[in-house]
PDB file of C-alpha atoms in Angstrom:
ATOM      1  CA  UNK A   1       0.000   0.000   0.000  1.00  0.00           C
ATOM      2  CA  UNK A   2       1.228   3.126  -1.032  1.00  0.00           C
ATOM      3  CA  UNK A   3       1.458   6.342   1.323  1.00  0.00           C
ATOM      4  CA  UNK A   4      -1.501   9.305   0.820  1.00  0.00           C
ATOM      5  CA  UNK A   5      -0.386  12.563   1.364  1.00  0.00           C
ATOM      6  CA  UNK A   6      -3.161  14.623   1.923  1.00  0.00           C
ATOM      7  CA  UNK A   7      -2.649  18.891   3.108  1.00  0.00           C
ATOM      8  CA  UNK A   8      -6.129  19.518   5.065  1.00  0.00           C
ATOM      9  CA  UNK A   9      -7.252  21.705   7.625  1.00  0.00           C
ATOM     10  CA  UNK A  10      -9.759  23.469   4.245  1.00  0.00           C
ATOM     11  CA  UNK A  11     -11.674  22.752   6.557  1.00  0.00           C
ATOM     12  CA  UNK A  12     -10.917  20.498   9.186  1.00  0.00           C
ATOM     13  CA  UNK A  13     -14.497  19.385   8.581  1.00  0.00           C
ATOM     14  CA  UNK A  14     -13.520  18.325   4.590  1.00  0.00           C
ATOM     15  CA  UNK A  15     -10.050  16.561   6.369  1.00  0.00           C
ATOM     16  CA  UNK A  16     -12.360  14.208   8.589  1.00  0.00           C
ATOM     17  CA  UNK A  17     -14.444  13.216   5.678  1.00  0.00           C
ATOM     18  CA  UNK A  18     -11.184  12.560   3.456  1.00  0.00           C
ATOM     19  CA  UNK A  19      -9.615  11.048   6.581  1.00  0.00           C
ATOM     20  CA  UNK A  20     -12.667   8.551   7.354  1.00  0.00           C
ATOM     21  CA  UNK A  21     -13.848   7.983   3.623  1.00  0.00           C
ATOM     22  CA  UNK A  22     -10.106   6.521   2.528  1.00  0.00           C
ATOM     23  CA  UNK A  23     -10.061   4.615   6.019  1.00  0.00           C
ATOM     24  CA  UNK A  24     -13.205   3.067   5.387  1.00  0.00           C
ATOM     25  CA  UNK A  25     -12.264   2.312   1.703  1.00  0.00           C
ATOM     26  CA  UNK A  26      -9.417   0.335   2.844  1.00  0.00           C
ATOM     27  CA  UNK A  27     -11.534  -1.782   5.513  1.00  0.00           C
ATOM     28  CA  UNK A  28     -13.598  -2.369   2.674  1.00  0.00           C
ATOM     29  CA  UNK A  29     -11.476  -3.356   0.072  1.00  0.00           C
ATOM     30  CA  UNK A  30      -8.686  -5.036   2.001  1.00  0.00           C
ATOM     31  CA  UNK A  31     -10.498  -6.334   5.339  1.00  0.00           C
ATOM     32  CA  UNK A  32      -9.502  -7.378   8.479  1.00  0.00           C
ATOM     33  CA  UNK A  33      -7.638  -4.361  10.495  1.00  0.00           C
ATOM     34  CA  UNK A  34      -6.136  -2.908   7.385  1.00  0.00           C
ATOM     35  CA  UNK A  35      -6.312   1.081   7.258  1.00  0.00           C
ATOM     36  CA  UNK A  36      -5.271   3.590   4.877  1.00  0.00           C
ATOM     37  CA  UNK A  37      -1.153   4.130   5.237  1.00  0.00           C
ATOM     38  CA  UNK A  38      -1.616   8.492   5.579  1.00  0.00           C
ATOM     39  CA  UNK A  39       0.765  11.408   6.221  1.00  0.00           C
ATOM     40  CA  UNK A  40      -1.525  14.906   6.947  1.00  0.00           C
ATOM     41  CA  UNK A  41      -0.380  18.568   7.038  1.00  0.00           C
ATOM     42  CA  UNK A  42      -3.267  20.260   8.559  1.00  0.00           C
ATOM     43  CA  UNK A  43      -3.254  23.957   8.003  1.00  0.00           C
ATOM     44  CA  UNK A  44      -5.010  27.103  10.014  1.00  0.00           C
ATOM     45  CA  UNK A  45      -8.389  27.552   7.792  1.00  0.00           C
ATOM     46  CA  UNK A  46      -8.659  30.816   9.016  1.00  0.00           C
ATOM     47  CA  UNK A  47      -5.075  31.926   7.873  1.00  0.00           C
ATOM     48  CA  UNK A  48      -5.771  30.807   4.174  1.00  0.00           C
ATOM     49  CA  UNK A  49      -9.143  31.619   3.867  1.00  0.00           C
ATOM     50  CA  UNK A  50      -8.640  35.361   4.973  1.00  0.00           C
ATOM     51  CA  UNK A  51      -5.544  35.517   2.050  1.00  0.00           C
ATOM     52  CA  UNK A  52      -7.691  34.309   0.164  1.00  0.00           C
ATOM     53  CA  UNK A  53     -10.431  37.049   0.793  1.00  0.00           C
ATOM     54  CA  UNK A  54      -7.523  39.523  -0.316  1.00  0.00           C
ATOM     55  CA  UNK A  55      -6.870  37.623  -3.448  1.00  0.00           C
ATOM     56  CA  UNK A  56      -2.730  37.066  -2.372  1.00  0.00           C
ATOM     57  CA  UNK A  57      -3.099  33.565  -3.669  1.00  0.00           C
ATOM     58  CA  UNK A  58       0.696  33.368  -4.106  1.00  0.00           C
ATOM     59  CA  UNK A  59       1.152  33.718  -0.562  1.00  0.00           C
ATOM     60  CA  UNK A  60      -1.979  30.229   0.166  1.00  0.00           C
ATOM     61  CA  UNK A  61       0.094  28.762  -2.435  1.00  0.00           C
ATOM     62  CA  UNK A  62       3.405  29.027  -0.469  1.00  0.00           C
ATOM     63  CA  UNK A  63       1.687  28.233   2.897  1.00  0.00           C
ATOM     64  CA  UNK A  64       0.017  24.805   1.036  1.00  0.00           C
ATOM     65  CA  UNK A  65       3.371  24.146  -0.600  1.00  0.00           C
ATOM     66  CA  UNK A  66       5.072  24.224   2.349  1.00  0.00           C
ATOM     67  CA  UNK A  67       2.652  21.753   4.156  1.00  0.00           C
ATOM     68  CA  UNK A  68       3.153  19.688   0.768  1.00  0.00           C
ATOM     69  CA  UNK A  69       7.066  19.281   1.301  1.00  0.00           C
ATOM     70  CA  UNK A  70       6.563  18.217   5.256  1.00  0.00           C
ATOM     71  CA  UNK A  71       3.836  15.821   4.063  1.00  0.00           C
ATOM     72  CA  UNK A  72       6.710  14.418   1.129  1.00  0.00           C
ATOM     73  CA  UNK A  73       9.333  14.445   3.815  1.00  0.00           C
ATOM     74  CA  UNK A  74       7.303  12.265   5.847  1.00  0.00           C
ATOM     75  CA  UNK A  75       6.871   9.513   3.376  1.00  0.00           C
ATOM     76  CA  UNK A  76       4.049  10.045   1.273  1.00  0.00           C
ATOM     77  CA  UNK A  77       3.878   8.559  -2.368  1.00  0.00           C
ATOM     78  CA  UNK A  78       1.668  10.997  -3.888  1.00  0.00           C
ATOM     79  CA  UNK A  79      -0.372  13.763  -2.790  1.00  0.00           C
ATOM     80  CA  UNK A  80      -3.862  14.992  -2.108  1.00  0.00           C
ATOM     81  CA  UNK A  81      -5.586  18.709  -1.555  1.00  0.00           C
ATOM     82  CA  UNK A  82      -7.975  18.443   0.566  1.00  0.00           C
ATOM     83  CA  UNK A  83     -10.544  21.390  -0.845  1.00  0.00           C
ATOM     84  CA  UNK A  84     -11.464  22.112  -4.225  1.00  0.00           C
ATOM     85  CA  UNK A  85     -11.440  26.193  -3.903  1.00  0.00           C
ATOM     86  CA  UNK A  86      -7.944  25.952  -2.968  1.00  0.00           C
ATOM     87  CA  UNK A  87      -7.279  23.631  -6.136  1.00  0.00           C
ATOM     88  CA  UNK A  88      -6.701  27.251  -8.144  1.00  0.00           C
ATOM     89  CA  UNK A  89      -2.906  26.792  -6.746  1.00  0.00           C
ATOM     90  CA  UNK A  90      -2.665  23.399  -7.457  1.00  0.00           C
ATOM     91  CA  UNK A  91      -0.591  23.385  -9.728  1.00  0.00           C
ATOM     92  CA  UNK A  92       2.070  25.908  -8.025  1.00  0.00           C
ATOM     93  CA  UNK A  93       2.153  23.331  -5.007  1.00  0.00           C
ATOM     94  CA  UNK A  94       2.697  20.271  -7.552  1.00  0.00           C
ATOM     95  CA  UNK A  95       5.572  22.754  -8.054  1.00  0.00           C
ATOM     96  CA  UNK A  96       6.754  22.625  -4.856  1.00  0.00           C
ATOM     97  CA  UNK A  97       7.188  18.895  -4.395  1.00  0.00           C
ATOM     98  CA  UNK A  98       8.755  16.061  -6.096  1.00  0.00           C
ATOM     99  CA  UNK A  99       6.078  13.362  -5.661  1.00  0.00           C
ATOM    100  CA  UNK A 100       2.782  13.662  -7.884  1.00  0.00           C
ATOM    101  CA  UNK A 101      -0.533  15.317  -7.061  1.00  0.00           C
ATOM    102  CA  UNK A 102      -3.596  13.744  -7.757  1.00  0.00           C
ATOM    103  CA  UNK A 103      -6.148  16.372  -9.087  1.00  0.00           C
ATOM    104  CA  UNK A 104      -9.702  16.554  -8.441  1.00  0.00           C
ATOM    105  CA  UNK A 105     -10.594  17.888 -11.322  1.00  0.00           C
ATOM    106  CA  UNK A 106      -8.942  15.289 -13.102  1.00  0.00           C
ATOM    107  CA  UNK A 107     -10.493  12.393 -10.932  1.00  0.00           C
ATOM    108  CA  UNK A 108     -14.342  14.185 -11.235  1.00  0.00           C
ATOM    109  CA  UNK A 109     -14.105  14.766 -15.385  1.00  0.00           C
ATOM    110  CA  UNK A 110     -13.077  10.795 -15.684  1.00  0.00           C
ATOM    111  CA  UNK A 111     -15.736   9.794 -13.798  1.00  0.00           C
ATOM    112  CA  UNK A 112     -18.070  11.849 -15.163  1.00  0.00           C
ATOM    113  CA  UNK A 113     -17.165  11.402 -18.905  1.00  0.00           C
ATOM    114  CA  UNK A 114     -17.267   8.037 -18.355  1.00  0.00           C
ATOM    115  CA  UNK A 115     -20.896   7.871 -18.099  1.00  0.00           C
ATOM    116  CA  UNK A 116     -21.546   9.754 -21.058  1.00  0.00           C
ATOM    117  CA  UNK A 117     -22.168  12.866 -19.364  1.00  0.00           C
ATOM    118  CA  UNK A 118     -20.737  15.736 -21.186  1.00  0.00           C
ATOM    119  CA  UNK A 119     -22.342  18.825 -19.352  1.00  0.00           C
ATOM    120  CA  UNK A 120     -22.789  19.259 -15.641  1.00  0.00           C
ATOM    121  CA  UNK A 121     -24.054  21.859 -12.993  1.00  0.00           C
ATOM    122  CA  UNK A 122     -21.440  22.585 -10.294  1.00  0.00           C
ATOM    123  CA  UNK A 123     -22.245  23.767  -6.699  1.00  0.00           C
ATOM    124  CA  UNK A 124     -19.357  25.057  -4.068  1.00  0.00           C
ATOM    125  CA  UNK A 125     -17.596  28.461  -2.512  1.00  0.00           C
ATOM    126  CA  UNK A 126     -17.928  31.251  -4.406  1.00  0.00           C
ATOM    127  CA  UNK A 127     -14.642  31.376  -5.527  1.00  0.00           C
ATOM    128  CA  UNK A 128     -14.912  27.958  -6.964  1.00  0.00           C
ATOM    129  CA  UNK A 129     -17.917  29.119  -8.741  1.00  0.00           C
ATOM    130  CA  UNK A 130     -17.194  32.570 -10.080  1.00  0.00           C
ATOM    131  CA  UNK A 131     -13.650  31.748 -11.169  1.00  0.00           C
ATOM    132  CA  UNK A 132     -12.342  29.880 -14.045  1.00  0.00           C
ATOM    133  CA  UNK A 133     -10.054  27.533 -12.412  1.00  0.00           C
ATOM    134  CA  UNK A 134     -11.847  24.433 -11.653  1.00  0.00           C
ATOM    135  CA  UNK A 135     -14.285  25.072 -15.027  1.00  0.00           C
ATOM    136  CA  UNK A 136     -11.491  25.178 -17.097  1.00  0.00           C
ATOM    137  CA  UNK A 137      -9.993  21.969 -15.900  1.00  0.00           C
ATOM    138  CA  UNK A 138     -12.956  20.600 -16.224  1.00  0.00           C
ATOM    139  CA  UNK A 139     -13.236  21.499 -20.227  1.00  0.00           C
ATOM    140  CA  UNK A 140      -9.541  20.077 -20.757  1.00  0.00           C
ATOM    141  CA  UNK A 141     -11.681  16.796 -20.567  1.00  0.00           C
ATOM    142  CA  UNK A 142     -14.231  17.920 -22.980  1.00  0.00           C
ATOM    143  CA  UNK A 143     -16.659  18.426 -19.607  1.00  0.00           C
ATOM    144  CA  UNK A 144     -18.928  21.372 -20.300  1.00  0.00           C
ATOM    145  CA  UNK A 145     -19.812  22.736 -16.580  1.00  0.00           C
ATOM    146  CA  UNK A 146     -23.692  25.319 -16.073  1.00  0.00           C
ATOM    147  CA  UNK A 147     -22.747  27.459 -12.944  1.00  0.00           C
ATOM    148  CA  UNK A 148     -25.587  28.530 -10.797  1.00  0.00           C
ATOM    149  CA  UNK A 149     -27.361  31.916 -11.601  1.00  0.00           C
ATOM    150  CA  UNK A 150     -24.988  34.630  -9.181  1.00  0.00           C
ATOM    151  CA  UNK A 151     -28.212  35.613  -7.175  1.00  0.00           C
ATOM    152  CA  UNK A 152     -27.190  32.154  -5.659  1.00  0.00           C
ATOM    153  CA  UNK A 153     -24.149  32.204  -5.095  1.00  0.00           C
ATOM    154  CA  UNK A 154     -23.703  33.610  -1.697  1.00  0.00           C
ATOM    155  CA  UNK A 155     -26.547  31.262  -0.454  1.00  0.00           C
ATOM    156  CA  UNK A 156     -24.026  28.264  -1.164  1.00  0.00           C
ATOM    157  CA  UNK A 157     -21.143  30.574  -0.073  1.00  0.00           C
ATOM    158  CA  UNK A 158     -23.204  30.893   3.275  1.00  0.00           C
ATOM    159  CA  UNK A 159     -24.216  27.140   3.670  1.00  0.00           C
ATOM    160  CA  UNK A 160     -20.283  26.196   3.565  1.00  0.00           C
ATOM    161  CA  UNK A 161     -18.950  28.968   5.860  1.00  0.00           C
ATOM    162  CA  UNK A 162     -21.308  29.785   8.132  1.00  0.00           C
ATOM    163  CA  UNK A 163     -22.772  26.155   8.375  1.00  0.00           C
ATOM    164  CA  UNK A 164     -21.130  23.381   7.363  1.00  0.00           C
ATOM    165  CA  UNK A 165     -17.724  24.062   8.136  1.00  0.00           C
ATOM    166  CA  UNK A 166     -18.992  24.366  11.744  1.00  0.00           C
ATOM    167  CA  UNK A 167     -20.331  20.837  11.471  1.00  0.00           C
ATOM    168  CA  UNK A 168     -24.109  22.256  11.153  1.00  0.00           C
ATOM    169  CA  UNK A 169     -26.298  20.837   8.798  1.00  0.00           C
ATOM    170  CA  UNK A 170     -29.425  22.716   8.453  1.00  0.00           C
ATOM    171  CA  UNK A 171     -32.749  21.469   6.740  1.00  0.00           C
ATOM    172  CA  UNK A 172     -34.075  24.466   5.862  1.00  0.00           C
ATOM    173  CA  UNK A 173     -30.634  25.130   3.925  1.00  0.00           C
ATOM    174  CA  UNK A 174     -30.574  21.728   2.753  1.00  0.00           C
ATOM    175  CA  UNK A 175     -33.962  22.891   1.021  1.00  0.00           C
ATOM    176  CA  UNK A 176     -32.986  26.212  -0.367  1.00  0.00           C
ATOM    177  CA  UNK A 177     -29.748  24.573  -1.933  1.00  0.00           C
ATOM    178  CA  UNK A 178     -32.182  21.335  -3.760  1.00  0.00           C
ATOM    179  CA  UNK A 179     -34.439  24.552  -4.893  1.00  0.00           C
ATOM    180  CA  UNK A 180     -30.799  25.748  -7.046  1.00  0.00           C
ATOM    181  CA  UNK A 181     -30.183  22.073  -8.035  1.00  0.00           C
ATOM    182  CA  UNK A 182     -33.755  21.865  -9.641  1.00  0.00           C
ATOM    183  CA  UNK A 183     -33.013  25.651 -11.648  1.00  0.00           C
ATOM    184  CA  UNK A 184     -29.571  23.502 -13.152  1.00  0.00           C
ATOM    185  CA  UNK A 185     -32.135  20.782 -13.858  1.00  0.00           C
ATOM    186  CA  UNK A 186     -33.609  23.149 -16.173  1.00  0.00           C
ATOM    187  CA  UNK A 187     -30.279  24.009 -17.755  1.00  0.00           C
ATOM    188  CA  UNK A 188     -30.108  20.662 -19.490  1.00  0.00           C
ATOM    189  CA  UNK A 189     -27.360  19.278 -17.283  1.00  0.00           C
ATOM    190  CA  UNK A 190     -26.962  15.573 -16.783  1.00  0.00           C
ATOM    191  CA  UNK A 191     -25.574  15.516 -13.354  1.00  0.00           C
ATOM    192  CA  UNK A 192     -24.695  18.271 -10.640  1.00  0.00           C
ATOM    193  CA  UNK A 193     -21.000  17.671  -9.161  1.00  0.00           C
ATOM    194  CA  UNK A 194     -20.993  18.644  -5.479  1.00  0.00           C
ATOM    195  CA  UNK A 195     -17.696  20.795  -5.710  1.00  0.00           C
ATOM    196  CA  UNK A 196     -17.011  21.572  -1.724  1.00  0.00           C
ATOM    197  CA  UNK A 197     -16.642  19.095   0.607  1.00  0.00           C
ATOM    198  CA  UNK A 198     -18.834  19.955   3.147  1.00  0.00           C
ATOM    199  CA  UNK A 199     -21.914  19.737   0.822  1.00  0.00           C
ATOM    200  CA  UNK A 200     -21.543  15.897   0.848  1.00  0.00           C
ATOM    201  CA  UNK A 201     -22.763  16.549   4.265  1.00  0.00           C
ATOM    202  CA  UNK A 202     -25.777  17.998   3.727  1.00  0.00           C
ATOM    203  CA  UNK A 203     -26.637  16.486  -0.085  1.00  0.00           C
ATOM    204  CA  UNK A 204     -27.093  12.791  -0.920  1.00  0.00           C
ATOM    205  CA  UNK A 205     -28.358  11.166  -3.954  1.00  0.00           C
ATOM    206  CA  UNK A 206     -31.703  10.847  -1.820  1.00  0.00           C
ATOM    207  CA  UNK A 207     -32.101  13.949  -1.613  1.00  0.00           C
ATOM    208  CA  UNK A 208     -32.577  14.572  -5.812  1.00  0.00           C
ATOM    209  CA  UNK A 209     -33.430  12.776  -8.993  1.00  0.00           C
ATOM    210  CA  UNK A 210     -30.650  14.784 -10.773  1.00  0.00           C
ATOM    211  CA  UNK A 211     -27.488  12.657 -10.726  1.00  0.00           C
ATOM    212  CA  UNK A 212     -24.956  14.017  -7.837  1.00  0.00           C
ATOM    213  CA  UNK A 213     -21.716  13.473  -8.807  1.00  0.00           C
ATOM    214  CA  UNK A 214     -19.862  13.625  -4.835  1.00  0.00           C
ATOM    215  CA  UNK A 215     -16.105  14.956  -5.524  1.00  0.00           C
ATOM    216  CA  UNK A 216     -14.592  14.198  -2.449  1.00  0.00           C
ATOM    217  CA  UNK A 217     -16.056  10.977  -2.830  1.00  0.00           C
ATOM    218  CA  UNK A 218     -14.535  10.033  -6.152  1.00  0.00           C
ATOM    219  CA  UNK A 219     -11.475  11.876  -4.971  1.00  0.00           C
ATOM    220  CA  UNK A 220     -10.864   9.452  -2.244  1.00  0.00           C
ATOM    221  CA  UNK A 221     -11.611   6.820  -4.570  1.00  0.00           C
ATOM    222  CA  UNK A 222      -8.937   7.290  -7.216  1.00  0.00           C
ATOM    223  CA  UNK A 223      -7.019   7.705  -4.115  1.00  0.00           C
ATOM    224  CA  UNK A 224      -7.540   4.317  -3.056  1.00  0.00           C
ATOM    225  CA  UNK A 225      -7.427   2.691  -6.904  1.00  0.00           C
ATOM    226  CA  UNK A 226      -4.035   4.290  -6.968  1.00  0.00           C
ATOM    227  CA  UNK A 227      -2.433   4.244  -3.426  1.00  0.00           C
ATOM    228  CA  UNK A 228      -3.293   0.345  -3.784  1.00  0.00           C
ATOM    229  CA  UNK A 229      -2.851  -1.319  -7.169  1.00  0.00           C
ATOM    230  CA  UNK A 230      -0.518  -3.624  -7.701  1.00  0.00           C
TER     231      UNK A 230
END
């Protein structure tokens, strides 16, 4: 079995979810008292997130570099982020480190494509949503991706930050955010991808006939296919 590297603390919430999903996974697929082999740089959510806010994203992507290179130093074979908003630097802390990064938006566009999907909604931060980055990594796969209208946005923006992150899952959110899934619906999409962490905590498949594509979930699982093939 290989060694994840994964850089969390985006937030601490998403880590537990990567941390218990690729744990799991192994139990699963190995059995017995197997667990996943893991190295974690957790960083301060708050510290990121507010240079973030001032758009100095060379600055998150020395601070995630950094925790990169301790989480290569301490063994890991290849390495994970954590967070999709923070994937706009993911490529600067690939940079940084000599082992390779596996990508989410690589990892969500295979999956996707592969069931003959070739346009999909996307829900997550703001950032995520209003900038280019994860979009246009998307469409290097030939995945065509319907943002929500903007009057939206900072509902979803909201339901991460001031919710979720927190660990609080609120119906009446959970309600507001299917209301936005049903208005992609009507954009002709053939799946929604669930592009923040967190929202995998308060969306399920039950909760909508639209496909819901979960991206930490796939994440973990290319994760798994990789850290233990033979």
């Amino acid at each position: 079995m290989q060694t994840i590297g994964l850089v969390g603390g985006l937030s601490w919430e998403s880590s537990a979810v990567y941390y218990q999903e690729l744990n799991q996974g192994v139990e699963r697929r190995v059995g017995g008292l197997s667990s996943a082999r893991t190295v974690m740089s957790s960083v301060d959510f708050a510290e990121v997130t507010a240079l973030q806010e001032q758009e100095r994203w060379d600055d998150v992507a020395e601070i995630l570099g950094r925790a990169a290179r301790g989480v290569e130093a301490a063994g890991a074979d290849f390495l994970l982020l954590c967070t999709t908003t923070f994937h706009k630097v993911a490529d600067q802390v690939e940079a940084a480190v000599g082992i390779p990064l596996l990508h989410l938006g690589d990892v969500v566009a295979d999956e996707v494509r592969s069931q003959g999907v070739d346009r999909v909604g996307f829900i997550g931060t703001t950032v995520a949503m209003s900038d280019g980055f994860f979009a246009d990594r998307l469409a290097r796969h030939g995945l065509e991706v319907v943002m929500p209208d903007p009057r939206h946005h900072e509902l979803l923006n909201s339901a991460i930050y001031d919710e979720l992150v927190h660990g609080r899952v609120v119906d009446a959110t959970r309600r507001r955010v299917l209301s936005v899934l049903d208005e992609l619906w009507d954009s002709h999409v053939g799946g929604v991808l669930l592009g923040c962490t967190e929202l995998e905590l308060l969306i399920t498949q039950a909760d909508c006939e639209l496909p819901v594509y979960p991206c930490t979930t796939l994440h973990v699982r290319a994760a798994l296919d990789l850290a233990l093939a033979q």
